[in-house]
Every structure is written in structure tokens, then in C-alpha cells.
Short mmCIF file of C-alpha atoms and ligand atoms in Angstrom, two decimals:
data_model
loop_
_atom_site.label_atom_id
_atom_site.label_comp_id
_atom_site.label_asym_id
_atom_site.label_seq_id
_atom_site.Cartn_x
_atom_site.Cartn_y
_atom_site.Cartn_z
CA MET J 15 19.20 22.59 -20.80
CA SER J 16 19.75 19.17 -19.25
CA LYS J 17 16.73 16.84 -19.13
CA PHE J 18 14.66 16.64 -15.97
CA GLN J 19 14.63 13.42 -14.11
CA ALA J 20 12.50 12.17 -11.13
CA PRO J 21 14.06 12.67 -7.84
CA LYS J 22 16.34 9.85 -6.84
CA GLY J 23 14.69 6.60 -5.51
CA VAL J 24 11.03 7.38 -6.18
CA SER J 25 8.62 4.81 -7.65
CA GLU J 26 6.39 5.85 -10.51
CA TYR J 27 3.94 4.01 -12.74
CA PHE J 28 2.90 4.79 -16.35
CA PRO J 29 1.24 2.76 -19.02
CA GLN J 30 1.02 -0.23 -19.36
CA ARG J 31 2.40 -1.13 -15.89
CA SER J 32 0.21 1.47 -14.21
CA ALA J 33 -2.89 -0.72 -14.91
CA HIS J 34 -1.25 -3.59 -12.99
CA PHE J 35 -0.35 -1.12 -10.10
CA GLU J 36 -3.97 0.04 -10.04
CA PHE J 37 -5.29 -3.56 -10.07
CA VAL J 38 -3.04 -4.52 -7.13
CA ARG J 39 -3.95 -1.37 -5.10
CA ALA J 40 -7.67 -1.92 -5.69
CA THR J 41 -7.47 -5.67 -4.74
CA LEU J 42 -5.77 -4.58 -1.28
CA ILE J 43 -8.51 -1.84 -0.86
CA GLU J 44 -11.28 -4.12 -1.79
CA SER J 45 -10.23 -6.69 0.96
CA ALA J 46 -10.35 -3.98 3.59
CA LYS J 47 -13.85 -2.86 2.47
CA LEU J 48 -15.13 -6.44 2.59
CA SER J 49 -14.26 -6.44 6.34
CA GLY J 50 -16.06 -3.22 7.04
CA TYR J 51 -13.14 -0.70 6.92
CA GLN J 52 -13.97 2.83 5.78
CA LEU J 53 -11.94 5.40 3.90
CA ILE J 54 -9.89 7.93 5.84
CA GLU J 55 -8.05 10.43 3.56
CA LEU J 56 -5.39 12.31 5.30
CA PRO J 57 -2.74 14.88 4.51
CA VAL J 58 0.70 13.81 3.34
CA PHE J 59 2.39 16.26 5.66
CA GLU J 60 1.97 16.66 9.43
CA ASP J 61 3.58 18.45 12.23
CA THR J 62 7.07 16.85 12.80
CA GLU J 63 6.34 16.24 16.44
CA LEU J 64 3.56 13.88 15.58
CA PHE J 65 6.05 11.39 14.16
CA THR J 66 8.85 12.00 16.76
CA ARG J 67 6.35 11.40 19.43
CA GLY J 68 4.35 8.74 17.72
CA VAL J 69 6.88 6.68 15.82
CA GLY J 70 9.75 7.17 18.38
CA GLU J 71 13.06 8.91 18.25
CA SER J 72 15.16 5.79 18.43
CA THR J 73 13.81 4.56 15.13
CA ASP J 74 15.76 4.89 11.85
CA VAL J 75 12.53 6.21 10.37
CA VAL J 76 12.59 9.22 12.72
CA SER J 77 16.30 9.68 13.40
CA LYS J 78 17.45 9.27 9.74
CA GLU J 79 14.77 9.07 7.09
CA MET J 80 12.28 11.83 7.54
CA TYR J 81 11.76 14.46 5.01
CA THR J 82 11.48 17.51 7.35
CA PHE J 83 11.27 21.16 6.40
CA GLU J 84 10.30 24.43 7.83
CA ASP J 85 7.13 25.87 6.14
CA ARG J 86 6.65 29.64 5.32
CA GLY J 87 5.16 30.08 8.73
CA GLY J 88 8.26 28.70 10.57
CA ARG J 89 6.55 25.47 11.51
CA SER J 90 8.41 22.22 11.34
CA ILE J 91 6.60 19.86 8.86
CA THR J 92 7.35 16.35 7.87
CA LEU J 93 6.21 14.32 4.80
CA ARG J 94 4.50 11.34 6.41
CA PRO J 95 6.87 8.35 6.73
CA GLU J 96 3.92 6.07 7.76
CA GLY J 97 0.24 6.26 8.23
CA THR J 98 -0.68 5.21 11.75
CA ALA J 99 0.38 8.37 13.67
CA GLY J 100 -1.61 10.50 11.24
CA VAL J 101 -4.70 8.23 11.61
CA MET J 102 -4.50 8.54 15.36
CA ARG J 103 -4.17 12.40 15.22
CA SER J 104 -7.27 12.58 13.00
CA VAL J 105 -9.28 10.12 15.19
CA ILE J 106 -8.50 12.11 18.27
CA GLU J 107 -9.03 15.52 16.51
CA HIS J 108 -12.47 14.63 15.10
CA ASN J 109 -13.58 12.62 18.19
CA LEU J 110 -14.14 9.42 16.26
CA ASP J 111 -12.99 7.59 19.31
CA ARG J 112 -16.09 8.77 21.14
CA GLY J 113 -18.43 7.07 18.67
CA GLN J 114 -18.99 3.40 17.92
CA LEU J 115 -16.00 1.16 18.60
CA PRO J 116 -13.87 -0.08 17.08
CA VAL J 117 -13.23 2.67 14.47
CA LYS J 118 -12.23 0.80 11.41
CA VAL J 119 -10.60 2.81 8.57
CA TRP J 120 -8.42 2.21 5.46
CA TYR J 121 -6.00 4.50 3.61
CA SER J 122 -3.96 4.44 0.57
CA GLY J 123 -1.29 6.76 -0.73
CA GLN J 124 2.31 7.90 -0.81
CA PHE J 125 4.79 7.67 2.05
CA PHE J 126 8.18 9.20 2.23
CA ARG J 127 11.41 7.85 3.79
CA ALA J 128 14.92 9.11 2.78
CA GLU J 129 16.28 5.50 2.66
CA ARG J 130 19.15 4.38 0.45
CA PRO J 131 17.30 3.48 -2.73
CA GLN J 132 17.50 -0.07 -4.16
CA ALA J 133 15.14 -2.48 -5.86
CA GLY J 134 11.97 -2.50 -3.76
CA ARG J 135 13.06 0.29 -1.50
CA TYR J 136 11.98 3.77 -2.45
CA ARG J 137 12.06 7.22 -1.04
CA GLN J 138 8.42 7.78 -2.08
CA PHE J 139 6.40 4.51 -1.99
CA TYR J 140 2.82 3.46 -1.76
CA GLN J 141 0.98 1.72 1.02
CA VAL J 142 -2.57 0.49 1.60
CA GLY J 143 -3.24 0.47 5.31
CA ILE J 144 -5.89 -0.26 7.81
CA GLU J 145 -6.41 0.57 11.42
CA ALA J 146 -8.99 -0.86 13.98
CA ILE J 147 -9.03 1.32 16.95
CA GLY J 148 -10.77 0.98 20.36
CA LEU J 149 -10.98 -2.79 21.24
CA ASN J 150 -8.33 -5.03 22.53
CA ASP J 151 -9.83 -8.25 21.21
CA PRO J 152 -7.51 -11.06 19.75
CA GLU J 153 -10.15 -11.74 17.10
CA ILE J 154 -9.58 -8.27 15.75
CA ASP J 155 -5.85 -9.13 15.49
CA ALA J 156 -6.80 -12.11 13.47
CA GLU J 157 -9.12 -10.10 11.34
CA VAL J 158 -6.48 -7.51 10.47
CA ILE J 159 -4.08 -10.31 9.45
CA ALA J 160 -6.93 -12.01 7.54
CA VAL J 161 -7.51 -8.81 5.41
CA ALA J 162 -4.00 -8.91 4.14
CA HIS J 163 -4.00 -12.66 3.65
CA ASN J 164 -7.28 -12.56 1.66
CA ALA J 165 -5.87 -9.88 -0.57
CA PHE J 166 -2.74 -11.88 -1.32
CA VAL J 167 -4.79 -14.99 -2.03
CA LYS J 168 -7.01 -13.00 -4.35
CA LEU J 169 -4.04 -11.65 -6.19
CA GLY J 170 -2.79 -15.24 -6.56
CA LEU J 171 0.43 -14.84 -4.55
CA LYS J 172 1.91 -18.02 -3.20
CA ASP J 173 5.61 -17.62 -2.48
CA TYR J 174 5.52 -15.76 0.81
CA HIS J 175 4.97 -16.49 4.53
CA LEU J 176 3.49 -14.85 7.56
CA GLU J 177 5.63 -14.23 10.75
CA ILE J 178 3.88 -13.32 14.00
CA THR J 179 5.04 -12.42 17.40
CA SER J 180 3.87 -10.84 20.56
CA LEU J 181 5.66 -7.77 22.10
CA GLY J 182 3.55 -8.13 25.30
CA ASP J 183 2.00 -5.48 27.48
CA SER J 184 3.80 -2.70 29.41
CA LEU J 185 4.56 -4.89 32.30
CA THR J 186 6.01 -7.51 30.02
CA ARG J 187 8.30 -4.90 28.38
CA GLU J 188 9.26 -3.22 31.72
CA ARG J 189 10.52 -6.57 33.02
CA TYR J 190 12.10 -7.56 29.69
CA THR J 191 13.88 -4.29 28.93
CA LYS J 192 15.27 -4.40 32.48
CA ASP J 193 17.01 -7.65 31.76
CA LEU J 194 17.87 -6.74 28.17
CA ARG J 195 19.59 -3.44 29.31
CA GLN J 196 21.43 -5.56 31.88
CA TYR J 197 22.61 -7.87 29.14
CA ILE J 198 23.62 -4.94 26.86
CA THR J 199 25.89 -3.51 29.47
CA THR J 200 27.92 -6.69 29.35
CA LEU J 201 28.66 -6.04 25.59
CA ALA J 202 31.54 -4.03 24.15
CA LEU J 203 29.55 -1.53 22.02
CA ASP J 204 30.66 1.62 20.21
CA GLU J 205 29.20 4.73 21.67
CA ALA J 206 26.64 5.46 18.88
CA THR J 207 25.19 1.91 19.31
CA PHE J 208 25.07 2.21 23.04
CA GLU J 209 23.25 5.46 22.84
CA ARG J 210 20.80 4.03 20.36
CA SER J 211 20.09 1.13 22.69
CA ALA J 212 19.62 3.58 25.60
CA LEU J 213 16.66 5.07 23.70
CA ASN J 214 15.26 1.66 22.89
CA PRO J 215 17.28 -1.52 23.52
CA LEU J 216 15.08 -3.55 21.22
CA ARG J 217 16.55 -1.65 18.26
CA LEU J 218 19.82 -3.67 18.68
CA PHE J 219 17.99 -6.75 17.26
CA ASP J 220 17.42 -4.59 14.20
CA ASP J 221 21.10 -3.82 13.58
CA LYS J 222 22.34 -5.02 10.19
CA ARG J 223 25.97 -5.53 11.24
CA GLU J 224 26.89 -9.24 11.53
CA GLU J 225 28.95 -8.73 14.84
CA ILE J 226 25.92 -7.06 16.54
CA ARG J 227 23.61 -9.77 15.30
CA ALA J 228 25.97 -12.41 16.67
CA LEU J 229 25.98 -10.68 20.05
CA MET J 230 22.20 -10.41 20.09
CA GLN J 231 21.77 -14.11 19.44
CA LYS J 232 22.34 -14.75 23.19
CA ALA J 233 20.17 -11.92 24.45
CA PRO J 234 17.05 -12.64 26.40
CA VAL J 235 13.88 -13.16 24.30
CA LEU J 236 10.83 -11.03 24.99
CA MET J 237 8.37 -13.92 24.36
CA ASP J 238 9.73 -15.59 27.61
CA TYR J 239 8.48 -12.61 29.64
CA LEU J 240 4.84 -12.43 28.47
CA THR J 241 2.39 -11.80 31.30
CA PRO J 242 -0.38 -14.45 31.51
CA GLU J 243 -2.74 -12.00 29.97
CA SER J 244 -0.51 -11.30 27.09
CA ALA J 245 0.24 -14.87 26.57
CA GLU J 246 -3.38 -15.79 26.52
CA HIS J 247 -4.15 -12.90 24.07
CA PHE J 248 -1.30 -14.19 21.76
CA SER J 249 -2.61 -17.88 22.14
CA GLN J 250 -6.08 -16.86 21.03
CA VAL J 251 -4.78 -15.05 18.02
CA GLN J 252 -3.05 -18.20 17.03
CA ARG J 253 -6.04 -20.33 17.54
CA THR J 254 -8.14 -18.07 15.53
CA LEU J 255 -5.65 -17.86 12.68
CA LYS J 256 -5.50 -21.69 12.58
CA ALA J 257 -9.34 -21.94 12.64
CA LEU J 258 -9.31 -19.51 9.61
CA GLY J 259 -6.75 -21.66 7.89
CA ILE J 260 -4.08 -18.97 7.76
CA GLU J 261 -0.71 -20.39 8.13
CA PHE J 262 2.04 -18.60 10.12
CA THR J 263 5.37 -19.10 11.85
CA ILE J 264 6.35 -17.48 15.16
CA ASN J 265 9.38 -15.33 14.95
CA ASN J 266 10.40 -14.33 18.50
CA ARG J 267 13.14 -12.09 17.37
CA MET J 268 10.92 -9.85 15.11
CA VAL J 269 11.68 -6.16 15.63
CA ARG J 270 9.31 -3.81 13.86
CA GLY J 271 10.92 -0.63 12.70
CA LEU J 272 8.54 1.70 14.53
CA ASP J 273 8.52 2.24 18.29
CA TYR J 274 4.68 2.26 18.96
CA TYR J 275 4.15 -1.62 18.88
CA THR J 276 2.72 -3.67 21.81
CA GLY J 277 1.26 -7.17 21.76
CA THR J 278 0.59 -8.89 18.46
CA ALA J 279 3.03 -7.88 15.62
CA PHE J 280 3.33 -9.50 12.26
CA GLU J 281 5.15 -9.35 8.88
CA PHE J 282 4.43 -10.89 5.51
CA VAL J 283 7.74 -11.93 3.88
CA HIS J 284 7.98 -12.70 0.18
CA HIS J 285 10.60 -15.03 -1.07
CA ARG J 286 11.61 -13.61 -4.39
CA LEU J 287 12.29 -10.00 -3.66
CA GLY J 288 15.80 -10.19 -2.37
CA ALA J 289 16.64 -7.86 0.57
CA GLN J 290 13.42 -5.96 0.55
CA SER J 291 11.23 -8.85 1.24
CA GLY J 292 8.66 -7.34 3.55
CA ILE J 293 5.50 -6.95 1.47
CA GLY J 294 3.47 -5.79 4.68
CA GLY J 295 3.55 -5.53 8.28
CA GLY J 296 1.78 -4.24 11.37
CA GLY J 297 0.65 -4.96 14.78
CA ARG J 298 -0.95 -3.58 17.98
CA TYR J 299 -0.06 -0.23 19.36
CA ASP J 300 -1.93 0.00 22.64
CA GLY J 301 -0.30 3.21 24.10
CA LEU J 302 -0.24 5.32 20.95
CA MET J 303 -3.56 7.04 21.27
CA SER J 304 -2.77 8.23 24.79
CA ALA J 305 0.78 9.17 23.95
CA LEU J 306 -0.60 11.52 21.40
CA GLY J 307 -3.07 13.07 23.72
CA GLY J 308 -6.15 10.80 23.08
CA ALA J 309 -8.06 8.40 25.22
CA GLU J 310 -6.44 5.15 26.57
CA LEU J 311 -7.58 3.16 23.54
CA SER J 312 -5.91 0.10 21.97
CA GLY J 313 -5.50 -0.27 18.23
CA ILE J 314 -4.12 -2.62 15.60
CA GLY J 315 -3.45 -2.29 11.90
CA PHE J 316 -1.04 -2.94 8.98
CA GLY J 317 0.60 -1.17 6.05
CA LEU J 318 1.03 -3.05 2.91
CA GLY J 319 3.74 -2.09 0.43
CA VAL J 320 1.90 -1.67 -2.92
CA ASP J 321 5.14 -1.36 -4.86
CA ARG J 322 6.66 -4.49 -3.45
CA ILE J 323 3.41 -6.47 -3.83
CA LEU J 324 3.38 -5.58 -7.53
CA LEU J 325 7.09 -6.64 -7.79
CA ALA J 326 6.05 -9.98 -6.01
CA CYS J 327 3.22 -10.59 -8.45
CA GLU J 328 5.65 -10.03 -11.38
CA ALA J 329 8.21 -12.26 -9.72
CA GLU J 330 5.56 -14.97 -9.52
CA GLU J 331 4.61 -14.30 -13.19
CA ILE J 332 0.97 -13.67 -12.11
CA SER J 333 -0.85 -12.31 -15.12
CA LEU J 334 -2.52 -9.11 -14.01
CA PRO J 335 -5.41 -7.50 -16.07
CA GLN J 336 -4.79 -4.64 -18.43
CA ASP J 337 -7.15 -1.73 -18.57
CA ALA J 338 -10.41 -2.71 -20.32
CA ALA J 339 -10.14 -2.25 -24.12
CA LEU J 340 -11.54 0.88 -25.65
CA GLN J 341 -14.94 0.05 -27.20
CA LEU J 342 -14.64 2.36 -30.20
CA PHE J 343 -12.02 4.41 -32.11
CA ILE J 344 -13.21 6.92 -34.54
CA VAL J 345 -11.03 7.95 -37.54
CA PRO J 346 -12.14 11.30 -39.01
CA ILE J 347 -10.56 12.03 -42.34
CA ASP J 348 -11.67 15.72 -42.83
CA GLU J 349 -12.41 18.83 -40.93
CA ALA J 350 -16.25 18.35 -41.17
CA ALA J 351 -15.75 14.75 -39.98
CA LYS J 352 -13.73 15.87 -37.10
CA ALA J 353 -16.45 17.91 -35.68
CA ILE J 354 -18.95 15.04 -36.10
CA ALA J 355 -16.50 12.69 -34.49
CA MET J 356 -16.14 14.88 -31.46
CA GLN J 357 -19.94 15.16 -31.16
CA THR J 358 -20.40 11.33 -31.56
CA ALA J 359 -17.68 10.63 -29.05
CA GLN J 360 -19.16 13.04 -26.56
CA ASN J 361 -22.60 11.49 -26.87
CA LEU J 362 -21.28 8.05 -26.50
CA ARG J 363 -18.88 8.86 -23.52
CA THR J 364 -21.63 10.58 -21.60
CA ASN J 365 -23.69 7.40 -21.96
CA GLY J 366 -20.88 5.19 -20.62
CA PHE J 367 -19.04 4.06 -23.65
CA SER J 368 -15.25 4.25 -24.00
CA VAL J 369 -14.31 5.99 -27.07
CA ASP J 370 -11.14 7.68 -28.52
CA ILE J 371 -10.48 9.64 -31.74
CA ALA J 372 -7.55 9.77 -34.12
CA TYR J 373 -6.50 13.30 -33.46
CA GLY J 374 -4.32 15.37 -35.71
CA ASP J 375 -4.66 15.56 -39.41
CA ARG J 376 -3.94 12.03 -40.32
CA ALA J 377 -4.66 10.30 -43.52
CA LEU J 378 -6.85 7.18 -43.47
CA LYS J 379 -3.96 4.88 -43.21
CA GLY J 380 -2.34 6.64 -40.28
CA GLY J 381 -5.71 6.96 -38.59
CA MET J 382 -6.38 3.09 -38.90
CA LYS J 383 -2.84 2.40 -37.57
CA ALA J 384 -3.74 4.48 -34.50
CA ALA J 385 -7.02 2.49 -34.20
CA ASP J 386 -5.09 -0.75 -34.22
CA LYS J 387 -2.51 0.40 -31.68
CA SER J 388 -5.26 1.66 -29.35
CA GLY J 389 -6.51 -1.94 -28.84
CA ALA J 390 -10.10 -0.85 -29.46
CA ARG J 391 -12.75 -3.41 -30.27
CA TYR J 392 -14.21 -1.44 -33.07
CA ALA J 393 -13.00 1.24 -35.46
CA MET J 394 -15.19 3.58 -37.60
CA VAL J 395 -13.96 5.89 -40.36
CA LEU J 396 -15.85 9.08 -40.84
CA GLY J 397 -15.55 10.98 -44.11
CA GLU J 398 -17.62 13.07 -46.52
CA ASN J 399 -19.44 10.02 -47.79
CA GLU J 400 -20.46 8.67 -44.28
CA ILE J 401 -21.80 12.06 -43.21
CA SER J 402 -23.83 12.56 -46.32
CA THR J 403 -25.42 8.94 -46.26
CA GLY J 404 -25.67 8.95 -42.38
CA SER J 405 -24.13 5.39 -42.24
CA ALA J 406 -20.69 4.06 -41.65
CA GLN J 407 -18.73 0.81 -41.36
CA LEU J 408 -17.93 -0.61 -37.90
CA LYS J 409 -14.82 -2.65 -38.13
CA ASN J 410 -14.31 -5.43 -35.72
CA MET J 411 -10.61 -5.01 -34.98
CA GLN J 412 -10.19 -8.62 -34.04
CA THR J 413 -11.89 -10.47 -36.90
CA GLY J 414 -11.49 -7.63 -39.46
CA GLU J 415 -15.17 -7.92 -40.42
CA SER J 416 -17.24 -4.81 -41.03
CA ILE J 417 -20.75 -4.15 -40.56
CA SER J 418 -22.86 -1.25 -41.68
CA VAL J 419 -24.38 1.10 -38.97
CA THR J 420 -26.65 4.12 -38.98
CA LEU J 421 -25.05 7.13 -37.32
CA ARG J 422 -28.24 8.22 -35.75
CA THR J 423 -28.69 4.84 -33.92
CA LEU J 424 -24.93 4.16 -33.36
CA GLN J 425 -25.29 3.94 -29.72
CA ASP J 426 -27.85 1.27 -29.70
CA GLU J 427 -25.98 -0.79 -32.40
CA LEU J 428 -22.68 -0.55 -30.51
CA ALA J 429 -24.44 -1.64 -27.32
CA GLN J 430 -25.82 -4.70 -29.08
CA LEU J 431 -22.52 -5.51 -30.67
CA ILE J 432 -20.61 -5.25 -27.30
CA LYS J 433 -23.06 -7.39 -25.50
CA LEU J 434 -22.51 -10.04 -28.19
CA ILE J 435 -18.79 -10.22 -27.43
P1 LIG S 501 6.22 -0.65 7.97
O1 LIG S 501 6.61 -2.02 8.22
O2 LIG S 501 7.20 0.44 8.32
O3 LIG S 501 4.90 -0.33 8.74
O4 LIG S 501 5.78 -0.48 6.46
C1 LIG S 501 4.78 -1.29 5.90
C2 LIG S 501 5.20 -1.78 4.48
O5 LIG S 501 5.44 -0.65 3.78
C3 LIG S 501 6.47 -2.64 4.52
O6 LIG S 501 6.18 -4.00 4.88
C4 LIG S 501 6.89 -2.52 3.04
O7 LIG S 501 6.18 -3.43 2.16
C5 LIG S 501 6.35 -1.06 2.73
N1 LIG S 501 7.58 -0.14 2.75
C6 LIG S 501 8.12 0.48 3.77
N2 LIG S 501 9.17 1.27 3.49
C7 LIG S 501 9.32 1.11 2.08
C8 LIG S 501 10.22 1.63 1.11
N3 LIG S 501 11.16 2.48 1.49
N4 LIG S 501 9.91 1.39 -0.12
C9 LIG S 501 9.02 0.54 -0.51
N5 LIG S 501 8.07 0.02 0.35
C10 LIG S 501 8.30 0.22 1.63
C11 LIG S 501 4.17 0.75 8.73
O8 LIG S 501 4.50 1.79 8.06
C12 LIG S 501 3.09 0.86 9.81
N6 LIG S 501 2.44 2.13 9.76
C13 LIG S 501 2.02 -0.27 9.55
C14 LIG S 501 1.02 -0.32 10.63
C15 LIG S 501 -0.27 0.15 10.45
N7 LIG S 501 1.17 -0.76 11.81
C16 LIG S 501 0.04 -0.62 12.53
N8 LIG S 501 -0.76 -0.01 11.64
#
């Protein structure tokens, strides 16, 4: 039989790199918690319509990249390509929007997009996201950006920048899209591109083809159409970011890949990741809740790409911590000692010590080799002699020194020794 392989284009993490992945993810989550965001844990599949309505049919994500299937009850189900629509669904369903506002939640998990796989672009990838729902306050926009910024600083990332823009309110976009559509009618476009632009003319800024990019260089710019309220909101976001010492550049041609954005939008771009340089992005989505059947509430959030942030840390040669070393590795050398080793490990583990055992019937040499490989701080051999005398030698694996311990009081002695390190 041929060997199984993971499906094409998925990211996966196994030791030792998995410890780095976990550290990066935990740092992102910690930053969200420090700003008052609480966990929301959601399903990885939802009704397909949630995404077609929420994310938008003109987007690549919905039109080309969704993992959609019919379940056994004949329902159309989609593996979540992003987190915001699901959060809105849950907030509406559980009436969180009727309580204290803003609702501030964070999430972390797998997302699925059938993209063409390449370095940093996967079909199953990981995000940590936050959403702040219910208040249209520019200070919240700055807070959301700051949560990402703080996490990147904590990780030690340096070689990236933040781009921000404003997509304005509905009046801004109404006036702007009218002019943009007018401009697009003057272009000689193929039919598919024209149809895409009919669904959302902004998508043409997203087009990867050089010729379309060149044509769009001369298109009107949304930022020139901001209503006074939108312009003031955006100015206040900028003032607050400056006051917080968060550097940014304005990119008035930024197009986010999802259709729900309004007002402030932003992206963090890393400089050493090649084509897949976006390590996180987000923005306001003031019409999304109501479009999904909820109240007229505004919201803002981000999704950070954990896979890419780990790649960025590696590219910057940031030294990420490994798992904490095991405290003790027990090497039993006969059957009777094995039973005692199991009991000893169980007692220690339930009291919070990290302990592993040389399983299998290894001779002393093989057992000690395993102890060495485990990276444990101490190793202890258990055999007939140790059991009959009730005492054993604890070997410090770094210095090679051994000290004698009493098995009955092993826990206290180990605690003393570990504190000494
Ligand atoms: P997004 O920009 O589509 O936004 O994704 C956020 C981040 O997820 C990207 O910046 C990137 O780091 C990572 N990412 C996206 N696709 C892939 C992929 N195929 N492979 C690896 N990493 C990927 C959203 O998803 C929005 N829901 C963010 C948001 C929350 N906006 C408001 N609230």
C-alpha cells in the first residue's frame, strides 16, 4: 500500500517546531486577553450562505476557494474560510449584542481556503483573531491595531510595517463606486473581469495581472471621496496611533480580500516572506451584522496568520523558547522496578512535576541514552538494589553529578533541587 500523505497544501506542526508554533500563538492570544478580549469558540463549519452573504460573492474566497459540501441531511456546509462571519452569527444567535457593548472576543483555530499552495499560503492555516462589536469609536480601531502591534513587539519582530486606509461609510462608497464604475466602462476588459467588476468594482484593484494593474493606476481613489464624518474618524485613528507610538503608512489603494469592510482597514506586511507577506489584517465592517439579520451594530477586528508569523520569526532568526525541560527521567531496569517507576511517576505527575520513563525493556545503557535524549534535568535509575535500600542516585544531566535520594521523600528532594537551579 502506498504511504499516506497529508492533503496538499496544509500546514502541520510537530516537535520541535510545534513548541515554537504554540509559543507564537500563545503570545498573540495573550495580547488580546491583556486588552479585555474573551474567548469565543466556534464550529469550523457553517451554513454556506453565511459566507456567501457575509464575505461576499465577488471575492476570490467565496467564488473560488471555499471547501463546500453537502452534508448527510442535504444541507450545504462550508469549512470556515475566515472567522468574522461566524462570530457575527454567534453574537446574533446568542443575543450578545443585547448586553454590554462593545462585545470583545478572541478566537484561534484552523481556517480553510482552496488556494494554490506555496510557501506561506496553505489550504488549512491558522489564525488568531479578535472582534470588537457594537461601538463605532476610532479609539477602538486604534486598540485593535495595538493588540496586533503589541504581540509583534513581544515576539521581537522588527522587519514589517503597518498599512492603514479608510474605505469610508456607505455614502462615501456610493459616490465613489459610481465614479469607479464610470471609469471601468472606459476600459477594454474581458468579459469575466467585467462581470467581476459588476459585482464589486473594487475587486479590480486586487487583480494580479500587470495590464489590469496598470489600467487601475489611473482609477479614482476612494480616499478622495471620504465624507467629513469618515475623514474625521480616520484622522482620529491616526492621531491615536501616533500618540501610542505605533508607526504606519497610508495605502490608499489597499483592497482587502473580503467584501464586508467599511471605514478603517489595515494590514501588517512582513518584508522577508516573499509573495505571501501579509501577516495579519482587518478592519471595520459596519454593515455586516445587519446584513446577517442582526442589529445595526458596527464592528472591527483582525485575523493574524499564525503560520506566517512563525515564518517571519524564523526569517528574523528570533530565538523562540522550546518546551520546558522534563524534570525527571526514570530508568527502570527490571520488571519490579518498572512497576515502582510507574507509581513514582504517577505520584510526581499528579503533584505537578514533569516526569517520563524509559519504556520498553531496555538495558541500563539504552535507558540512559533515552534519558539523555529526553533533555530531562535529572535521571534516576531504578533496579533491585534501589528498591531494596529505598534510596537511589539522582543524576544531574547537565553536570553529570549524582546525589543520593530517599525514594520515600523523593518529591521534596526533587522540589528542593529544582528550586536550586
Ligand atoms: P484575511 O486578511 O483574509 O482576513 O486573513 C488574515 C490573515 O490570515 C492574513 O493576513 C494571513 O496572515 C492569514 N492567511 C490568510 N489566508 C492564508 C493562507 N491561505 N495561508 C496562510 N495564511 C493565510 C480575515 O480573514 C478577516 N476575517 C480578518 C478580520 C477579522 N477582519 C475583521 N475581523
